[in-house]
Amino acid sequence: MSDQAQFYKINEEINLESGGTLSHPTVAYQTYGTLNKEKTNAILVCHALSGDAHLAFKSDGDNAKVGWWDDVVGPGKAIDTDHFFVICSNC
């Protein structure tokens, strides 16, 4: 699990359906569990725009908080991070 958000910078503009553009956006994401050798156990969790990339477990730092799907994601839970590699981004 990555206990801190990681960031990926997109090095191009993204044209939106509305006609606007996003200029070089940065996507924050967190991962949980381990990707298997075949890369077949990944689950992408998307959320409402008001959320963030912190899906599960208690975060580190001064503003520590429990993830918004903590009851569902984790070892032995419905989305079992002992079996699945879970990615949650702020897209």
Short mmCIF file of N, CA and C in Angstrom, two decimals:
data_model
loop_
_atom_site.label_atom_id
_atom_site.label_comp_id
_atom_site.label_asym_id
_atom_site.label_seq_id
_atom_site.Cartn_x
_atom_site.Cartn_y
_atom_site.Cartn_z
N MET A 1 0.84 -1.18 0.00
CA MET A 1 0.00 0.00 0.00
C MET A 1 0.88 1.24 0.00
N SER A 2 0.50 2.20 -0.77
CA SER A 2 1.19 3.49 -0.66
C SER A 2 0.39 4.33 0.31
N ASP A 3 1.04 4.73 1.40
CA ASP A 3 0.31 5.48 2.42
C ASP A 3 0.22 6.96 2.11
N GLN A 4 0.88 7.39 1.07
CA GLN A 4 0.84 8.79 0.64
C GLN A 4 0.37 8.83 -0.81
N ALA A 5 -0.30 9.89 -1.19
CA ALA A 5 -0.68 10.04 -2.58
C ALA A 5 0.57 10.17 -3.44
N GLN A 6 0.52 9.54 -4.60
CA GLN A 6 1.58 9.68 -5.58
C GLN A 6 1.01 10.55 -6.70
N PHE A 7 1.88 11.13 -7.50
CA PHE A 7 1.42 12.06 -8.52
C PHE A 7 1.97 11.71 -9.89
N TYR A 8 1.12 11.85 -10.91
CA TYR A 8 1.53 11.62 -12.29
C TYR A 8 1.17 12.85 -13.10
N LYS A 9 2.16 13.48 -13.70
CA LYS A 9 1.96 14.70 -14.51
C LYS A 9 1.75 14.30 -15.96
N ILE A 10 0.67 14.73 -16.56
CA ILE A 10 0.39 14.47 -17.97
C ILE A 10 1.01 15.61 -18.77
N ASN A 11 1.91 15.29 -19.66
CA ASN A 11 2.69 16.31 -20.37
C ASN A 11 2.05 16.74 -21.69
N GLU A 12 0.76 16.87 -21.69
CA GLU A 12 0.07 17.39 -22.87
C GLU A 12 -1.27 17.97 -22.45
N GLU A 13 -1.90 18.70 -23.35
CA GLU A 13 -3.22 19.23 -23.07
C GLU A 13 -4.26 18.17 -23.38
N ILE A 14 -5.31 18.15 -22.60
CA ILE A 14 -6.41 17.21 -22.83
C ILE A 14 -7.61 18.02 -23.26
N ASN A 15 -8.14 17.70 -24.43
CA ASN A 15 -9.32 18.39 -24.94
C ASN A 15 -10.57 17.76 -24.33
N LEU A 16 -11.42 18.59 -23.76
CA LEU A 16 -12.63 18.12 -23.12
C LEU A 16 -13.81 18.16 -24.07
N GLU A 17 -14.77 17.31 -23.83
CA GLU A 17 -15.98 17.26 -24.65
C GLU A 17 -16.70 18.60 -24.67
N SER A 18 -16.59 19.37 -23.60
CA SER A 18 -17.26 20.67 -23.49
C SER A 18 -16.60 21.74 -24.36
N GLY A 19 -15.43 21.42 -24.92
CA GLY A 19 -14.71 22.40 -25.72
C GLY A 19 -13.54 23.02 -24.99
N GLY A 20 -13.48 22.86 -23.68
CA GLY A 20 -12.36 23.37 -22.89
C GLY A 20 -11.16 22.44 -22.95
N THR A 21 -10.10 22.84 -22.30
CA THR A 21 -8.90 22.00 -22.24
C THR A 21 -8.35 21.99 -20.82
N LEU A 22 -7.67 20.92 -20.51
CA LEU A 22 -6.87 20.83 -19.29
C LEU A 22 -5.43 20.89 -19.72
N SER A 23 -4.70 21.85 -19.21
CA SER A 23 -3.31 22.03 -19.60
C SER A 23 -2.38 21.30 -18.63
N HIS A 24 -1.80 20.21 -19.08
CA HIS A 24 -0.81 19.45 -18.31
C HIS A 24 -1.30 19.11 -16.91
N PRO A 25 -2.44 18.41 -16.78
CA PRO A 25 -2.96 18.13 -15.44
C PRO A 25 -2.08 17.13 -14.68
N THR A 26 -2.19 17.18 -13.37
CA THR A 26 -1.52 16.22 -12.50
C THR A 26 -2.59 15.36 -11.85
N VAL A 27 -2.42 14.05 -11.91
CA VAL A 27 -3.36 13.11 -11.32
C VAL A 27 -2.74 12.53 -10.05
N ALA A 28 -3.46 12.63 -8.94
CA ALA A 28 -3.02 12.01 -7.69
C ALA A 28 -3.64 10.62 -7.62
N TYR A 29 -2.88 9.66 -7.07
CA TYR A 29 -3.42 8.31 -6.91
C TYR A 29 -2.76 7.62 -5.73
N GLN A 30 -3.46 6.62 -5.21
CA GLN A 30 -2.89 5.75 -4.19
C GLN A 30 -3.13 4.32 -4.63
N THR A 31 -2.23 3.43 -4.23
CA THR A 31 -2.37 2.01 -4.55
C THR A 31 -2.38 1.19 -3.27
N TYR A 32 -3.02 0.03 -3.36
CA TYR A 32 -3.16 -0.87 -2.23
C TYR A 32 -2.97 -2.30 -2.75
N GLY A 33 -2.28 -3.14 -2.01
CA GLY A 33 -2.05 -4.51 -2.44
C GLY A 33 -0.87 -4.61 -3.38
N THR A 34 -0.75 -5.76 -4.03
CA THR A 34 0.39 -6.03 -4.92
C THR A 34 -0.11 -6.50 -6.28
N LEU A 35 0.43 -5.91 -7.35
CA LEU A 35 0.11 -6.33 -8.71
C LEU A 35 0.76 -7.68 -8.97
N ASN A 36 -0.01 -8.66 -9.46
CA ASN A 36 0.56 -9.97 -9.71
C ASN A 36 1.41 -9.98 -10.99
N LYS A 37 2.17 -11.05 -11.18
CA LYS A 37 3.10 -11.14 -12.31
C LYS A 37 2.37 -11.04 -13.65
N GLU A 38 1.16 -11.59 -13.72
CA GLU A 38 0.38 -11.56 -14.97
C GLU A 38 -0.33 -10.23 -15.17
N LYS A 39 -0.33 -9.39 -14.15
CA LYS A 39 -1.01 -8.09 -14.17
C LYS A 39 -2.50 -8.22 -14.42
N THR A 40 -3.11 -9.24 -13.78
CA THR A 40 -4.53 -9.52 -13.99
C THR A 40 -5.39 -9.26 -12.75
N ASN A 41 -4.80 -8.74 -11.69
CA ASN A 41 -5.57 -8.57 -10.46
C ASN A 41 -5.81 -7.10 -10.09
N ALA A 42 -5.73 -6.21 -11.06
CA ALA A 42 -5.88 -4.78 -10.78
C ALA A 42 -7.35 -4.36 -10.80
N ILE A 43 -7.70 -3.50 -9.86
CA ILE A 43 -9.03 -2.90 -9.79
C ILE A 43 -8.84 -1.39 -9.72
N LEU A 44 -9.52 -0.65 -10.60
CA LEU A 44 -9.49 0.81 -10.58
C LEU A 44 -10.78 1.29 -9.93
N VAL A 45 -10.64 2.08 -8.88
CA VAL A 45 -11.80 2.66 -8.19
C VAL A 45 -11.85 4.14 -8.52
N CYS A 46 -12.96 4.57 -9.08
CA CYS A 46 -13.18 5.99 -9.39
C CYS A 46 -14.22 6.53 -8.41
N HIS A 47 -14.24 7.81 -8.23
CA HIS A 47 -15.13 8.41 -7.24
C HIS A 47 -15.69 9.72 -7.77
N ALA A 48 -16.60 10.27 -7.00
CA ALA A 48 -17.16 11.58 -7.36
C ALA A 48 -16.07 12.64 -7.30
N LEU A 49 -16.23 13.69 -8.02
CA LEU A 49 -15.21 14.74 -8.07
C LEU A 49 -14.94 15.40 -6.73
N SER A 50 -15.84 15.23 -5.78
CA SER A 50 -15.63 15.84 -4.47
C SER A 50 -14.71 15.01 -3.57
N GLY A 51 -14.38 13.80 -3.99
CA GLY A 51 -13.53 12.94 -3.19
C GLY A 51 -12.06 13.19 -3.43
N ASP A 52 -11.24 12.28 -2.94
CA ASP A 52 -9.81 12.34 -3.19
C ASP A 52 -9.30 10.94 -3.43
N ALA A 53 -8.01 10.78 -3.57
CA ALA A 53 -7.42 9.48 -3.89
C ALA A 53 -7.24 8.59 -2.67
N HIS A 54 -7.59 9.07 -1.49
CA HIS A 54 -7.39 8.28 -0.27
C HIS A 54 -8.58 7.37 -0.03
N LEU A 55 -8.46 6.13 -0.48
CA LEU A 55 -9.54 5.16 -0.49
C LEU A 55 -9.71 4.40 0.82
N ALA A 56 -8.59 3.97 1.43
CA ALA A 56 -8.70 3.09 2.59
C ALA A 56 -7.54 3.29 3.55
N PHE A 57 -7.72 2.76 4.74
CA PHE A 57 -6.74 2.80 5.82
C PHE A 57 -6.58 4.23 6.35
N LYS A 58 -5.90 4.37 7.43
CA LYS A 58 -5.65 5.69 8.01
C LYS A 58 -4.42 6.28 7.34
N SER A 59 -4.52 7.51 6.90
CA SER A 59 -3.40 8.18 6.24
C SER A 59 -2.38 8.64 7.27
N ASP A 60 -1.18 8.89 6.80
CA ASP A 60 -0.13 9.43 7.65
C ASP A 60 -0.19 10.95 7.65
N GLY A 61 0.58 11.54 8.53
CA GLY A 61 0.72 12.99 8.50
C GLY A 61 -0.16 13.70 9.50
N ASP A 62 -0.05 15.02 9.45
CA ASP A 62 -0.76 15.87 10.40
C ASP A 62 -2.28 15.82 10.21
N ASN A 63 -2.72 15.61 8.98
CA ASN A 63 -4.16 15.58 8.70
C ASN A 63 -4.64 14.15 8.50
N ALA A 64 -4.18 13.21 9.35
CA ALA A 64 -4.52 11.80 9.21
C ALA A 64 -6.04 11.61 9.20
N LYS A 65 -6.49 10.78 8.27
CA LYS A 65 -7.91 10.48 8.18
C LYS A 65 -8.08 9.07 7.63
N VAL A 66 -9.22 8.49 7.92
CA VAL A 66 -9.54 7.16 7.40
C VAL A 66 -10.08 7.33 5.99
N GLY A 67 -9.70 6.41 5.10
CA GLY A 67 -10.16 6.47 3.71
C GLY A 67 -11.67 6.34 3.59
N TRP A 68 -12.22 6.86 2.51
CA TRP A 68 -13.66 6.94 2.35
C TRP A 68 -14.32 5.60 2.02
N TRP A 69 -13.55 4.55 1.64
CA TRP A 69 -14.09 3.20 1.43
C TRP A 69 -13.42 2.22 2.38
N ASP A 70 -12.99 2.66 3.53
CA ASP A 70 -12.24 1.82 4.45
C ASP A 70 -13.01 0.57 4.88
N ASP A 71 -14.33 0.63 4.94
CA ASP A 71 -15.12 -0.54 5.34
C ASP A 71 -15.15 -1.62 4.25
N VAL A 72 -14.76 -1.27 3.03
CA VAL A 72 -14.88 -2.18 1.88
C VAL A 72 -13.53 -2.66 1.36
N VAL A 73 -12.47 -1.87 1.51
CA VAL A 73 -11.17 -2.17 0.92
C VAL A 73 -10.16 -2.50 2.01
N GLY A 74 -9.51 -3.64 1.87
CA GLY A 74 -8.47 -4.04 2.82
C GLY A 74 -8.39 -5.55 2.94
N PRO A 75 -7.44 -6.04 3.68
CA PRO A 75 -7.29 -7.49 3.85
C PRO A 75 -8.56 -8.12 4.42
N GLY A 76 -9.08 -9.14 3.75
CA GLY A 76 -10.27 -9.85 4.21
C GLY A 76 -11.58 -9.15 3.95
N LYS A 77 -11.56 -7.97 3.35
CA LYS A 77 -12.79 -7.21 3.08
C LYS A 77 -13.28 -7.52 1.66
N ALA A 78 -14.39 -6.91 1.25
CA ALA A 78 -14.99 -7.19 -0.06
C ALA A 78 -14.00 -7.01 -1.20
N ILE A 79 -13.23 -5.94 -1.19
CA ILE A 79 -12.13 -5.76 -2.15
C ILE A 79 -10.86 -6.07 -1.38
N ASP A 80 -10.47 -7.33 -1.42
CA ASP A 80 -9.41 -7.88 -0.57
C ASP A 80 -8.03 -7.55 -1.13
N THR A 81 -7.30 -6.69 -0.42
CA THR A 81 -5.98 -6.27 -0.89
C THR A 81 -4.92 -7.34 -0.71
N ASP A 82 -5.28 -8.48 -0.12
CA ASP A 82 -4.38 -9.63 -0.12
C ASP A 82 -4.42 -10.34 -1.47
N HIS A 83 -5.48 -10.07 -2.26
CA HIS A 83 -5.65 -10.72 -3.57
C HIS A 83 -5.64 -9.73 -4.73
N PHE A 84 -6.05 -8.50 -4.49
CA PHE A 84 -6.18 -7.52 -5.57
C PHE A 84 -5.22 -6.36 -5.39
N PHE A 85 -4.82 -5.77 -6.51
CA PHE A 85 -4.05 -4.53 -6.55
C PHE A 85 -5.04 -3.43 -6.88
N VAL A 86 -5.28 -2.54 -5.95
CA VAL A 86 -6.32 -1.52 -6.09
C VAL A 86 -5.68 -0.17 -6.33
N ILE A 87 -6.19 0.54 -7.33
CA ILE A 87 -5.71 1.89 -7.65
C ILE A 87 -6.90 2.83 -7.50
N CYS A 88 -6.69 3.94 -6.81
CA CYS A 88 -7.72 4.97 -6.70
C CYS A 88 -7.07 6.30 -7.08
N SER A 89 -7.66 6.95 -8.07
CA SER A 89 -7.12 8.25 -8.50
C SER A 89 -8.16 9.33 -8.29
N ASN A 90 -7.71 10.56 -8.40
CA ASN A 90 -8.63 11.69 -8.24
C ASN A 90 -9.11 12.20 -9.58
N CYS A 91 -9.36 11.29 -10.51
CA CYS A 91 -9.83 11.72 -11.84
C CYS A 91 -11.33 11.78 -11.89
#
